[in-house]
mmCIF file of C-alpha atoms in Angstrom:
data_model
loop_
_atom_site.group_PDB
_atom_site.id
_atom_site.type_symbol
_atom_site.label_atom_id
_atom_site.label_comp_id
_atom_site.label_asym_id
_atom_site.label_seq_id
_atom_site.Cartn_x
_atom_site.Cartn_y
_atom_site.Cartn_z
ATOM 1 C CA MET J 1434 6.724 -21.087 -1.870
ATOM 2 C CA THR J 1435 4.347 -23.489 -0.464
ATOM 3 C CA ALA J 1436 0.652 -23.430 0.128
ATOM 4 C CA TYR J 1437 -0.520 -23.376 3.822
ATOM 5 C CA ALA J 1438 -2.638 -26.582 4.492
ATOM 6 C CA GLY J 1439 -4.137 -26.367 7.908
ATOM 7 C CA ASP J 1440 -5.833 -28.792 10.103
ATOM 8 C CA GLY J 1441 -8.940 -26.686 10.880
ATOM 9 C CA GLU J 1442 -7.599 -25.187 14.113
ATOM 10 C CA GLY J 1443 -5.024 -22.732 13.117
ATOM 11 C CA PHE J 1444 -5.399 -18.998 12.997
ATOM 12 C CA ALA J 1445 -5.585 -19.061 9.154
ATOM 13 C CA VAL J 1446 -8.545 -21.551 8.779
ATOM 14 C CA THR J 1447 -11.715 -20.222 10.225
ATOM 15 C CA ASN J 1448 -15.235 -19.971 8.360
ATOM 16 C CA PRO J 1449 -15.626 -21.364 4.778
ATOM 17 C CA PHE J 1450 -16.846 -17.965 3.728
ATOM 18 C CA SER J 1451 -15.959 -14.542 4.925
ATOM 19 C CA LEU J 1452 -15.945 -10.982 3.186
ATOM 20 C CA VAL J 1453 -12.651 -10.413 4.718
ATOM 21 C CA ASP J 1454 -10.185 -12.760 3.004
ATOM 22 C CA VAL J 1455 -6.506 -11.399 2.277
ATOM 23 C CA HIS J 1456 -3.137 -12.962 2.622
ATOM 24 C CA ASN J 1457 -0.459 -10.632 1.151
ATOM 25 C CA GLU J 1458 -0.129 -7.149 -0.636
ATOM 26 C CA TRP J 1459 -0.285 -8.556 -4.295
ATOM 27 C CA ASP J 1460 -3.137 -10.877 -4.883
ATOM 28 C CA PRO J 1461 -5.802 -9.420 -7.279
ATOM 29 C CA LEU J 1462 -7.634 -6.863 -5.356
ATOM 30 C CA GLU J 1463 -11.519 -7.828 -5.122
ATOM 31 C CA GLU J 1464 -12.788 -5.173 -2.307
ATOM 32 C CA VAL J 1465 -11.321 -2.283 -0.549
ATOM 33 C CA ILE J 1466 -12.140 0.562 1.746
ATOM 34 C CA ILE J 1467 -11.118 4.205 0.778
ATOM 35 C CA GLY J 1468 -10.850 6.765 3.270
ATOM 36 C CA THR J 1469 -12.405 10.238 3.406
ATOM 37 C CA ALA J 1470 -10.766 13.613 4.024
ATOM 38 C CA THR J 1471 -14.221 15.057 5.409
ATOM 39 C CA GLY J 1472 -13.858 16.635 8.566
ATOM 40 C CA ALA J 1473 -10.056 16.329 8.824
ATOM 41 C CA ARG J 1474 -8.210 18.340 11.438
ATOM 42 C CA VAL J 1475 -5.118 18.508 13.473
ATOM 43 C CA PRO J 1476 -6.042 17.520 16.829
ATOM 44 C CA ILE J 1477 -5.574 19.640 20.137
ATOM 45 C CA PRO J 1478 -2.044 19.723 21.388
ATOM 46 C CA ASP J 1479 -0.878 16.728 23.858
ATOM 47 C CA LYS J 1480 2.267 15.435 24.563
ATOM 48 C CA GLY J 1481 1.869 12.171 22.332
ATOM 49 C CA LEU J 1482 0.840 14.158 19.386
ATOM 50 C CA PHE J 1483 3.866 16.417 19.791
ATOM 51 C CA THR J 1484 6.305 13.743 20.599
ATOM 52 C CA LEU J 1485 5.562 11.405 17.629
ATOM 53 C CA GLU J 1486 4.092 13.703 14.973
ATOM 54 C CA TYR J 1487 5.041 17.196 15.414
ATOM 55 C CA PRO J 1488 8.512 17.485 17.018
ATOM 56 C CA GLU J 1489 9.667 19.912 14.467
ATOM 57 C CA TYR J 1490 7.545 22.713 15.939
ATOM 58 C CA GLY J 1491 9.550 23.101 18.967
ATOM 59 C CA THR J 1492 7.050 23.207 21.602
ATOM 60 C CA VAL J 1493 3.448 21.606 22.112
ATOM 61 C CA ASP J 1494 1.673 24.699 22.011
ATOM 62 C CA LYS J 1495 2.890 25.457 18.346
ATOM 63 C CA ILE J 1496 1.175 22.352 16.724
ATOM 64 C CA PRO J 1497 -1.200 23.878 14.079
ATOM 65 C CA SER J 1498 -4.482 22.586 15.538
ATOM 66 C CA GLY J 1499 -7.779 22.890 14.010
ATOM 67 C CA PRO J 1500 -9.618 22.096 10.776
ATOM 68 C CA TYR J 1501 -7.632 21.618 7.500
ATOM 69 C CA ALA J 1502 -8.152 24.343 4.973
ATOM 70 C CA ARG J 1503 -11.412 23.885 3.015
ATOM 71 C CA HIS J 1504 -9.610 23.590 -0.397
ATOM 72 C CA ILE J 1505 -7.419 20.849 0.831
ATOM 73 C CA VAL J 1506 -10.366 18.727 1.994
ATOM 74 C CA GLU J 1507 -12.499 19.512 -1.073
ATOM 75 C CA GLU J 1508 -9.493 18.728 -3.528
ATOM 76 C CA THR J 1509 -8.742 15.522 -1.661
ATOM 77 C CA GLU J 1510 -12.279 14.305 -1.644
ATOM 78 C CA HIS J 1511 -12.568 14.889 -5.224
ATOM 79 C CA GLU J 1512 -9.443 13.060 -6.102
ATOM 80 C CA LEU J 1513 -10.370 10.013 -3.677
ATOM 81 C CA SER J 1514 -13.732 9.868 -5.478
ATOM 82 C CA MET J 1515 -11.759 9.742 -8.867
ATOM 83 C CA LEU J 1516 -9.611 6.860 -7.295
ATOM 84 C CA CYS J 1517 -12.796 5.156 -6.187
ATOM 85 C CA ASP J 1518 -14.194 5.501 -9.733
ATOM 86 C CA GLU J 1519 -11.139 3.955 -11.507
ATOM 87 C CA LEU J 1520 -11.211 0.984 -9.035
ATOM 88 C CA THR J 1521 -14.858 0.376 -9.647
ATOM 89 C CA LYS J 1522 -14.059 0.525 -13.524
ATOM 90 C CA ILE J 1523 -11.758 -2.410 -13.174
ATOM 91 C CA GLY J 1524 -14.062 -4.570 -10.926
ATOM 92 C CA VAL J 1525 -13.003 -3.667 -7.533
ATOM 93 C CA LYS J 1526 -15.728 -3.169 -4.961
ATOM 94 C CA VAL J 1527 -15.247 -0.021 -3.118
ATOM 95 C CA ARG J 1528 -16.526 0.838 0.430
ATOM 96 C CA ARG J 1529 -16.153 4.285 2.083
ATOM 97 C CA PRO J 1530 -16.415 5.249 5.853
ATOM 98 C CA GLU J 1531 -19.377 7.084 7.462
ATOM 99 C CA ALA J 1532 -18.791 10.760 8.147
ATOM 100 C CA ARG J 1533 -18.108 11.942 11.692
ATOM 101 C CA ASP J 1534 -17.592 14.892 13.721
ATOM 102 C CA HIS J 1535 -13.828 15.028 14.520
ATOM 103 C CA ALA J 1536 -14.014 18.136 16.557
ATOM 104 C CA ALA J 1537 -16.108 16.174 19.245
ATOM 105 C CA LYS J 1538 -14.144 15.555 22.505
ATOM 106 C CA LEU J 1539 -13.302 12.127 23.762
ATOM 107 C CA ALA J 1540 -11.657 11.387 27.138
ATOM 108 C CA THR J 1541 -10.357 8.630 29.596
ATOM 109 C CA PRO J 1542 -9.596 9.070 33.178
ATOM 110 C CA ASP J 1543 -6.039 10.052 31.959
ATOM 111 C CA TRP J 1544 -6.440 12.613 29.151
ATOM 112 C CA GLN J 1545 -9.058 14.387 26.888
ATOM 113 C CA THR J 1546 -8.640 15.039 23.100
ATOM 114 C CA ASP J 1547 -10.597 15.509 19.983
ATOM 115 C CA GLY J 1548 -10.410 13.741 16.779
ATOM 116 C CA PHE J 1549 -8.123 13.640 13.574
ATOM 117 C CA TYR J 1550 -9.671 12.175 10.548
ATOM 118 C CA ASP J 1551 -10.651 9.054 8.712
ATOM 119 C CA TYR J 1552 -8.407 9.370 5.690
ATOM 120 C CA CYS J 1553 -6.191 6.568 6.491
ATOM 121 C CA PRO J 1554 -7.834 3.265 7.262
ATOM 122 C CA ARG J 1555 -4.670 1.391 6.575
ATOM 123 C CA ASP J 1556 -3.613 2.816 9.975
ATOM 124 C CA VAL J 1557 -6.503 1.646 11.838
ATOM 125 C CA PHE J 1558 -7.083 -2.235 10.981
ATOM 126 C CA LEU J 1559 -5.009 -5.139 9.815
ATOM 127 C CA THR J 1560 -6.610 -7.649 7.831
ATOM 128 C CA VAL J 1561 -4.921 -11.188 7.995
ATOM 129 C CA GLY J 1562 -6.532 -14.115 6.287
ATOM 130 C CA ARG J 1563 -10.351 -14.036 7.155
ATOM 131 C CA THR J 1564 -9.498 -11.758 10.385
ATOM 132 C CA VAL J 1565 -9.844 -8.127 10.824
ATOM 133 C CA ILE J 1566 -7.739 -6.710 13.782
ATOM 134 C CA GLU J 1567 -8.255 -3.338 15.343
ATOM 135 C CA THR J 1568 -4.756 -2.291 16.217
ATOM 136 C CA PRO J 1569 -3.818 -0.471 19.538
ATOM 137 C CA MET J 1570 -3.065 2.801 17.846
ATOM 138 C CA VAL J 1571 -0.435 5.294 19.124
ATOM 139 C CA LEU J 1572 -2.321 8.508 19.109
ATOM 140 C CA ARG J 1573 -4.698 9.466 21.696
ATOM 141 C CA SER J 1574 -6.836 11.416 18.957
ATOM 142 C CA ARG J 1575 -7.242 8.231 17.096
ATOM 143 C CA PHE J 1576 -8.613 6.095 19.924
ATOM 144 C CA LEU J 1577 -12.244 5.807 18.642
ATOM 145 C CA GLU J 1578 -11.492 5.775 14.866
ATOM 146 C CA PRO J 1579 -12.664 2.340 14.304
ATOM 147 C CA PHE J 1580 -16.219 3.755 15.175
ATOM 148 C CA ALA J 1581 -16.303 5.140 11.396
ATOM 149 C CA TYR J 1582 -16.186 1.512 10.261
ATOM 150 C CA LYS J 1583 -18.607 -0.165 12.813
ATOM 151 C CA ASN J 1584 -21.162 -1.147 10.295
ATOM 152 C CA MET J 1585 -18.854 -2.491 7.935
ATOM 153 C CA LEU J 1586 -17.011 -4.632 10.770
ATOM 154 C CA LEU J 1587 -20.375 -6.008 11.896
ATOM 155 C CA GLU J 1588 -21.165 -6.805 8.245
ATOM 156 C CA PHE J 1589 -17.912 -8.586 7.991
ATOM 157 C CA PHE J 1590 -18.385 -10.453 11.272
ATOM 158 C CA GLU J 1591 -21.843 -11.742 10.194
ATOM 159 C CA SER J 1592 -20.366 -12.946 7.042
ATOM 160 C CA GLY J 1593 -18.111 -15.221 8.754
ATOM 161 C CA ALA J 1594 -15.008 -12.996 9.365
ATOM 162 C CA ARG J 1595 -13.064 -13.169 12.855
ATOM 163 C CA TRP J 1596 -13.013 -9.699 14.314
ATOM 164 C CA ILE J 1597 -10.746 -8.969 17.251
ATOM 165 C CA SER J 1598 -9.363 -5.826 19.016
ATOM 166 C CA ALA J 1599 -6.019 -5.450 20.544
ATOM 167 C CA PRO J 1600 -6.158 -4.223 24.162
ATOM 168 C CA LYS J 1601 -6.840 -0.502 24.200
ATOM 169 C CA PRO J 1602 -3.494 1.231 25.235
ATOM 170 C CA ARG J 1603 -3.960 3.572 28.198
ATOM 171 C CA LEU J 1604 -1.605 6.113 26.425
ATOM 172 C CA GLY J 1605 -0.541 8.069 29.700
ATOM 173 C CA ASP J 1606 2.037 10.813 29.386
ATOM 174 C CA ASP J 1607 4.635 8.492 30.488
ATOM 175 C CA MET J 1608 4.155 6.521 27.170
ATOM 176 C CA TYR J 1609 5.951 9.371 25.248
ATOM 177 C CA ASP J 1610 9.412 10.446 25.790
ATOM 178 C CA MET J 1611 10.144 13.933 24.102
ATOM 179 C CA ASP J 1612 13.846 13.865 24.886
ATOM 180 C CA ALA J 1613 14.608 10.497 23.383
ATOM 181 C CA GLU J 1614 16.123 9.866 20.012
ATOM 182 C CA PRO J 1615 13.797 9.327 17.229
ATOM 183 C CA GLY J 1616 12.554 5.690 17.182
ATOM 184 C CA ARG J 1617 12.705 5.465 20.870
ATOM 185 C CA ARG J 1618 10.261 8.160 21.561
ATOM 186 C CA LEU J 1619 7.290 5.630 21.911
ATOM 187 C CA GLY J 1620 7.544 3.926 25.314
ATOM 188 C CA ASN J 1621 7.192 0.163 25.569
ATOM 189 C CA LEU J 1622 4.941 0.047 28.697
ATOM 190 C CA GLU J 1623 2.034 -1.704 26.770
ATOM 191 C CA PRO J 1624 1.379 -3.052 23.307
ATOM 192 C CA ALA J 1625 0.975 -0.094 20.869
ATOM 193 C CA PHE J 1626 1.138 0.142 16.952
ATOM 194 C CA ASP J 1627 -0.535 1.407 13.900
ATOM 195 C CA ALA J 1628 -1.573 -1.350 11.409
ATOM 196 C CA ALA J 1629 0.549 0.571 8.986
ATOM 197 C CA ASN J 1630 3.532 -0.677 10.731
ATOM 198 C CA VAL J 1631 2.893 -4.112 9.115
ATOM 199 C CA MET J 1632 3.352 -5.560 5.571
ATOM 200 C CA ARG J 1633 1.829 -9.119 4.776
ATOM 201 C CA CYS J 1634 3.673 -11.652 2.794
ATOM 202 C CA GLY J 1635 1.678 -14.828 3.196
ATOM 203 C CA THR J 1636 2.698 -16.552 6.294
ATOM 204 C CA ASP J 1637 5.257 -13.980 6.857
ATOM 205 C CA LEU J 1638 4.599 -10.369 8.191
ATOM 206 C CA LEU J 1639 7.023 -7.561 8.401
ATOM 207 C CA TYR J 1640 6.478 -5.374 11.653
ATOM 208 C CA LEU J 1641 8.357 -1.927 11.832
ATOM 209 C CA VAL J 1642 9.444 -1.062 15.324
ATOM 210 C CA SER J 1643 9.501 2.567 15.290
ATOM 211 C CA ASP J 1644 7.896 5.549 16.852
ATOM 212 C CA SER J 1645 4.453 4.214 15.595
ATOM 213 C CA GLY J 1646 5.013 0.614 16.834
ATOM 214 C CA ASN J 1647 6.727 -0.755 19.990
ATOM 215 C CA GLU J 1648 8.313 -4.174 20.850
ATOM 216 C CA LEU J 1649 5.336 -5.055 22.740
ATOM 217 C CA GLY J 1650 3.090 -4.328 20.055
ATOM 218 C CA TRP J 1651 5.059 -6.880 17.867
ATOM 219 C CA LYS J 1652 4.921 -9.600 20.666
ATOM 220 C CA TRP J 1653 1.103 -9.070 21.099
ATOM 221 C CA LEU J 1654 0.695 -9.573 17.178
ATOM 222 C CA GLN J 1655 2.817 -12.619 16.999
ATOM 223 C CA SER J 1656 0.827 -13.969 20.077
ATOM 224 C CA ALA J 1657 -2.557 -13.025 18.445
ATOM 225 C CA LEU J 1658 -1.725 -14.571 14.996
ATOM 226 C CA GLY J 1659 -0.207 -17.776 16.523
ATOM 227 C CA ASP J 1660 2.227 -20.480 14.924
ATOM 228 C CA THR J 1661 0.917 -20.245 11.494
ATOM 229 C CA TYR J 1662 2.509 -16.816 10.886
ATOM 230 C CA THR J 1663 6.122 -15.521 11.810
ATOM 231 C CA VAL J 1664 6.138 -11.795 12.512
ATOM 232 C CA HIS J 1665 9.542 -10.380 11.800
ATOM 233 C CA PRO J 1666 10.488 -7.438 13.828
ATOM 234 C CA CYS J 1667 12.245 -4.717 11.546
ATOM 235 C CA ARG J 1668 14.498 -2.752 13.844
ATOM 236 C CA ASP J 1669 16.588 0.349 13.214
ATOM 237 C CA ILE J 1670 15.272 0.896 9.537
ATOM 238 C CA TYR J 1671 13.092 3.925 9.737
ATOM 239 C CA THR J 1672 12.370 5.748 13.220
ATOM 240 C CA GLY J 1673 9.297 7.565 11.981
ATOM 241 C CA THR J 1674 5.600 6.664 10.999
ATOM 242 C CA HIS J 1675 4.583 3.281 9.291
ATOM 243 C CA ILE J 1676 6.341 1.022 6.861
ATOM 244 C CA ASP J 1677 4.671 1.833 3.624
ATOM 245 C CA THR J 1678 7.220 4.459 2.602
ATOM 246 C CA THR J 1679 10.144 2.087 3.052
ATOM 247 C CA ILE J 1680 9.376 -1.453 2.272
ATOM 248 C CA VAL J 1681 6.699 -1.980 -0.560
ATOM 249 C CA PRO J 1682 6.375 -5.807 -1.551
ATOM 250 C CA LEU J 1683 5.071 -5.760 -5.085
ATOM 251 C CA ARG J 1684 4.846 -9.641 -6.002
ATOM 252 C CA PRO J 1685 6.497 -12.688 -4.710
ATOM 253 C CA GLY J 1686 10.329 -12.092 -4.832
ATOM 254 C CA LEU J 1687 10.117 -8.380 -5.665
ATOM 255 C CA VAL J 1688 10.193 -5.730 -3.113
ATOM 256 C CA LEU J 1689 10.468 -1.942 -3.705
ATOM 257 C CA LEU J 1690 12.825 -0.275 -0.986
ATOM 258 C CA ASN J 1691 13.750 3.180 0.270
ATOM 259 C CA PRO J 1692 17.431 3.747 -0.310
ATOM 260 C CA GLU J 1693 17.664 6.432 2.283
ATOM 261 C CA ARG J 1694 16.311 4.028 5.091
ATOM 262 C CA VAL J 1695 17.344 0.468 3.800
ATOM 263 C CA ASN J 1696 20.864 -1.004 3.393
ATOM 264 C CA ASP J 1697 22.800 -4.075 3.697
ATOM 265 C CA ASN J 1698 23.222 -3.803 7.540
ATOM 266 C CA ASN J 1699 19.459 -3.279 8.257
ATOM 267 C CA MET J 1700 17.954 -5.339 5.481
ATOM 268 C CA PRO J 1701 15.384 -7.639 6.947
ATOM 269 C CA ASP J 1702 16.763 -11.292 6.705
ATOM 270 C CA TYR J 1703 13.341 -12.376 5.311
ATOM 271 C CA LEU J 1704 13.890 -10.044 2.284
ATOM 272 C CA ARG J 1705 17.666 -10.774 1.560
ATOM 273 C CA GLY J 1706 16.763 -13.463 -0.897
ATOM 274 C CA TRP J 1707 14.250 -11.300 -2.866
ATOM 275 C CA ASP J 1708 14.982 -9.057 -5.745
ATOM 276 C CA HIS J 1709 15.319 -5.360 -4.638
ATOM 277 C CA LEU J 1710 13.924 -2.503 -6.712
ATOM 278 C CA TRP J 1711 15.540 0.621 -5.066
ATOM 279 C CA CYS J 1712 13.144 3.520 -5.424
ATOM 280 C CA PRO J 1713 14.414 6.297 -7.620
ATOM 281 C CA GLU J 1714 14.772 9.794 -6.170
ATOM 282 C CA MET J 1715 11.192 11.281 -5.421
ATOM 283 C CA THR J 1716 10.229 14.285 -7.277
ATOM 284 C CA GLU J 1717 9.507 17.063 -4.604
ATOM 285 C CA THR J 1718 5.626 17.715 -4.155
ATOM 286 C CA GLU J 1719 3.845 20.466 -2.520
ATOM 287 C CA TYR J 1720 2.655 20.799 1.062
ATOM 288 C CA ALA J 1721 0.714 23.277 3.038
ATOM 289 C CA GLY J 1722 1.766 24.693 6.300
ATOM 290 C CA GLU J 1723 5.257 25.436 7.796
ATOM 291 C CA TYR J 1724 6.145 21.665 7.755
ATOM 292 C CA PRO J 1725 4.978 18.893 5.826
ATOM 293 C CA TYR J 1726 3.152 15.954 7.734
ATOM 294 C CA GLY J 1727 4.584 13.421 5.090
ATOM 295 C CA SER J 1728 8.268 13.173 3.779
ATOM 296 C CA PRO J 1729 8.885 13.301 -0.246
ATOM 297 C CA TRP J 1730 9.063 9.410 0.123
ATOM 298 C CA VAL J 1731 5.188 9.389 0.385
ATOM 299 C CA GLY J 1732 5.507 9.097 -3.246
ATOM 300 C CA MET J 1733 6.430 5.472 -3.084
ATOM 301 C CA ASN J 1734 3.310 4.862 -1.212
ATOM 302 C CA LEU J 1735 1.198 2.845 -3.792
ATOM 303 C CA LEU J 1736 -1.619 0.386 -3.844
ATOM 304 C CA VAL J 1737 -0.863 -2.954 -5.542
ATOM 305 C CA ILE J 1738 -4.031 -3.910 -7.518
ATOM 306 C CA ARG J 1739 -2.449 -7.198 -8.782
ATOM 307 C CA GLU J 1740 1.101 -8.425 -9.551
ATOM 308 C CA ASP J 1741 1.316 -6.420 -12.606
ATOM 309 C CA LEU J 1742 -0.749 -3.361 -11.925
ATOM 310 C CA VAL J 1743 -0.385 -0.814 -9.106
ATOM 311 C CA VAL J 1744 -1.894 2.665 -8.437
ATOM 312 C CA ALA J 1745 0.874 5.148 -8.080
ATOM 313 C CA ASP J 1746 1.603 8.851 -8.040
ATOM 314 C CA GLU J 1747 1.434 10.366 -11.451
ATOM 315 C CA ARG J 1748 4.066 13.038 -10.346
ATOM 316 C CA GLN J 1749 6.846 10.420 -9.902
ATOM 317 C CA PRO J 1750 7.907 9.647 -13.410
ATOM 318 C CA ALA J 1751 11.143 8.009 -12.525
ATOM 319 C CA LEU J 1752 9.245 5.511 -10.158
ATOM 320 C CA LEU J 1753 6.693 4.903 -12.922
ATOM 321 C CA ARG J 1754 9.334 4.030 -15.362
ATOM 322 C CA ALA J 1755 11.189 1.799 -12.868
ATOM 323 C CA LEU J 1756 8.087 -0.193 -12.034
ATOM 324 C CA GLU J 1757 7.277 -0.384 -15.641
ATOM 325 C CA LYS J 1758 10.588 -1.847 -16.568
ATOM 326 C CA HIS J 1759 10.004 -4.579 -14.131
ATOM 327 C CA GLY J 1760 6.660 -5.463 -15.725
ATOM 328 C CA ILE J 1761 4.333 -3.544 -13.565
ATOM 329 C CA ASN J 1762 1.717 -1.530 -15.326
ATOM 330 C CA VAL J 1763 0.776 1.817 -13.457
ATOM 331 C CA LEU J 1764 -2.565 3.492 -13.023
ATOM 332 C CA PRO J 1765 -1.239 6.954 -12.604
ATOM 333 C CA MET J 1766 -3.275 9.102 -10.132
ATOM 334 C CA ARG J 1767 -2.399 11.884 -7.651
ATOM 335 C CA LEU J 1768 -3.417 12.829 -4.234
ATOM 336 C CA THR J 1769 -2.195 16.633 -4.316
ATOM 337 C CA HIS J 1770 -2.127 16.858 -0.538
ATOM 338 C CA ALA J 1771 -0.666 13.730 0.368
ATOM 339 C CA ARG J 1772 2.404 15.461 2.339
ATOM 340 C CA THR J 1773 -0.158 17.671 4.060
ATOM 341 C CA LEU J 1774 -2.370 14.982 5.347
ATOM 342 C CA GLY J 1775 0.251 12.357 5.618
ATOM 343 C CA GLY J 1776 -0.816 9.536 3.395
ATOM 344 C CA SER J 1777 -0.930 8.295 -0.185
ATOM 345 C CA PHE J 1778 -2.657 5.402 -2.082
ATOM 346 C CA HIS J 1779 -1.465 2.821 0.458
ATOM 347 C CA CYS J 1780 -2.232 4.710 3.487
ATOM 348 C CA VAL J 1781 -5.946 5.832 2.190
ATOM 349 C CA SER J 1782 -7.025 2.117 1.340
ATOM 350 C CA LEU J 1783 -7.471 -0.902 3.126
ATOM 351 C CA ASP J 1784 -7.762 -4.247 1.354
ATOM 352 C CA ILE J 1785 -10.548 -6.222 2.478
ATOM 353 C CA ARG J 1786 -10.394 -9.233 0.016
ATOM 354 C CA ARG J 1787 -8.019 -10.578 -2.419
ATOM 355 C CA THR J 1788 -8.177 -13.564 -4.673
ATOM 356 C CA GLY J 1789 -5.632 -16.069 -3.539
ATOM 357 C CA THR J 1790 -4.750 -18.402 -0.717
ATOM 358 C CA LEU J 1791 -2.209 -18.389 1.981
ATOM 359 C CA GLU J 1792 1.284 -19.240 1.135
ATOM 360 C CA THR J 1793 4.732 -19.267 2.369
ATOM 361 C CA TYR J 1794 7.167 -17.021 0.195
ATOM 362 C CA ARG J 1795 10.731 -18.166 1.148
#
């Protein structure tokens, strides 16, 4: 691996101080945003929501729209608060988004919807070096989700961080194809991707091409980051939402992989020389409603605190043992309703600052 030495004009070299400063998934965590379940709801039905997130319900009108049950929200908020407390105890600064009314309507000339939640800041922003990027999210109901973090963004900007936003996608009905096979349902008419489709490994980033991130999104991100970085498109690995239940870098040269999705044929070339920790079979966990919003593999959705410590689901003993065999200690916690809300510890967090420098891990 080599440290990046820029000439002052590259994307990675900006202001000498910035509250935002993170280069990978494993450097020691200094500051993080943890989401909130307050006000969480399933948005009103629309073509995009059905096509990308709820096709198992058969028709658009059967989407279970409305607020999540009170006990789900309250239990999740309690567990998120416990997570915040544990992170604070080990010296990590924690921020939380402001409460918002997700029942409020929002509209463009093409559509109208209500909101979703602020549970998963990982989906909304991508932090790369000293830059925070608002990504062009694929669901209409999340169009204005960055507003929950506006005061933080202003503070980051004033500290010296670079703050940019991808072009807002139109998200017209022609962007969603209900009849396409999984992984092809999100159109390629304009850049669209959730930030959680990306994993950072220094000067290399992995970008999942799927129903939550299209080819134009990959091209836009590479263009925005410039020559300092290489964004590797990961195709035909996982058709669904986000990369962090499929590929989880743990430290330089070691990656946790989902054995149901990753194999020798579709392994990203960038990872072929790494050591592969194949995730053990997940212990089945509970969910509310007719169908889960997250698969059992949300159990491998963990937050790396540093190379030898992660936050992971206490209900996954086989995974915890596997991590410990590789010299990684575990802070065991739980998000009881992770499969109902669609996210666990990596999803509900956004690392703002880690101790480290930009390096190349090849």
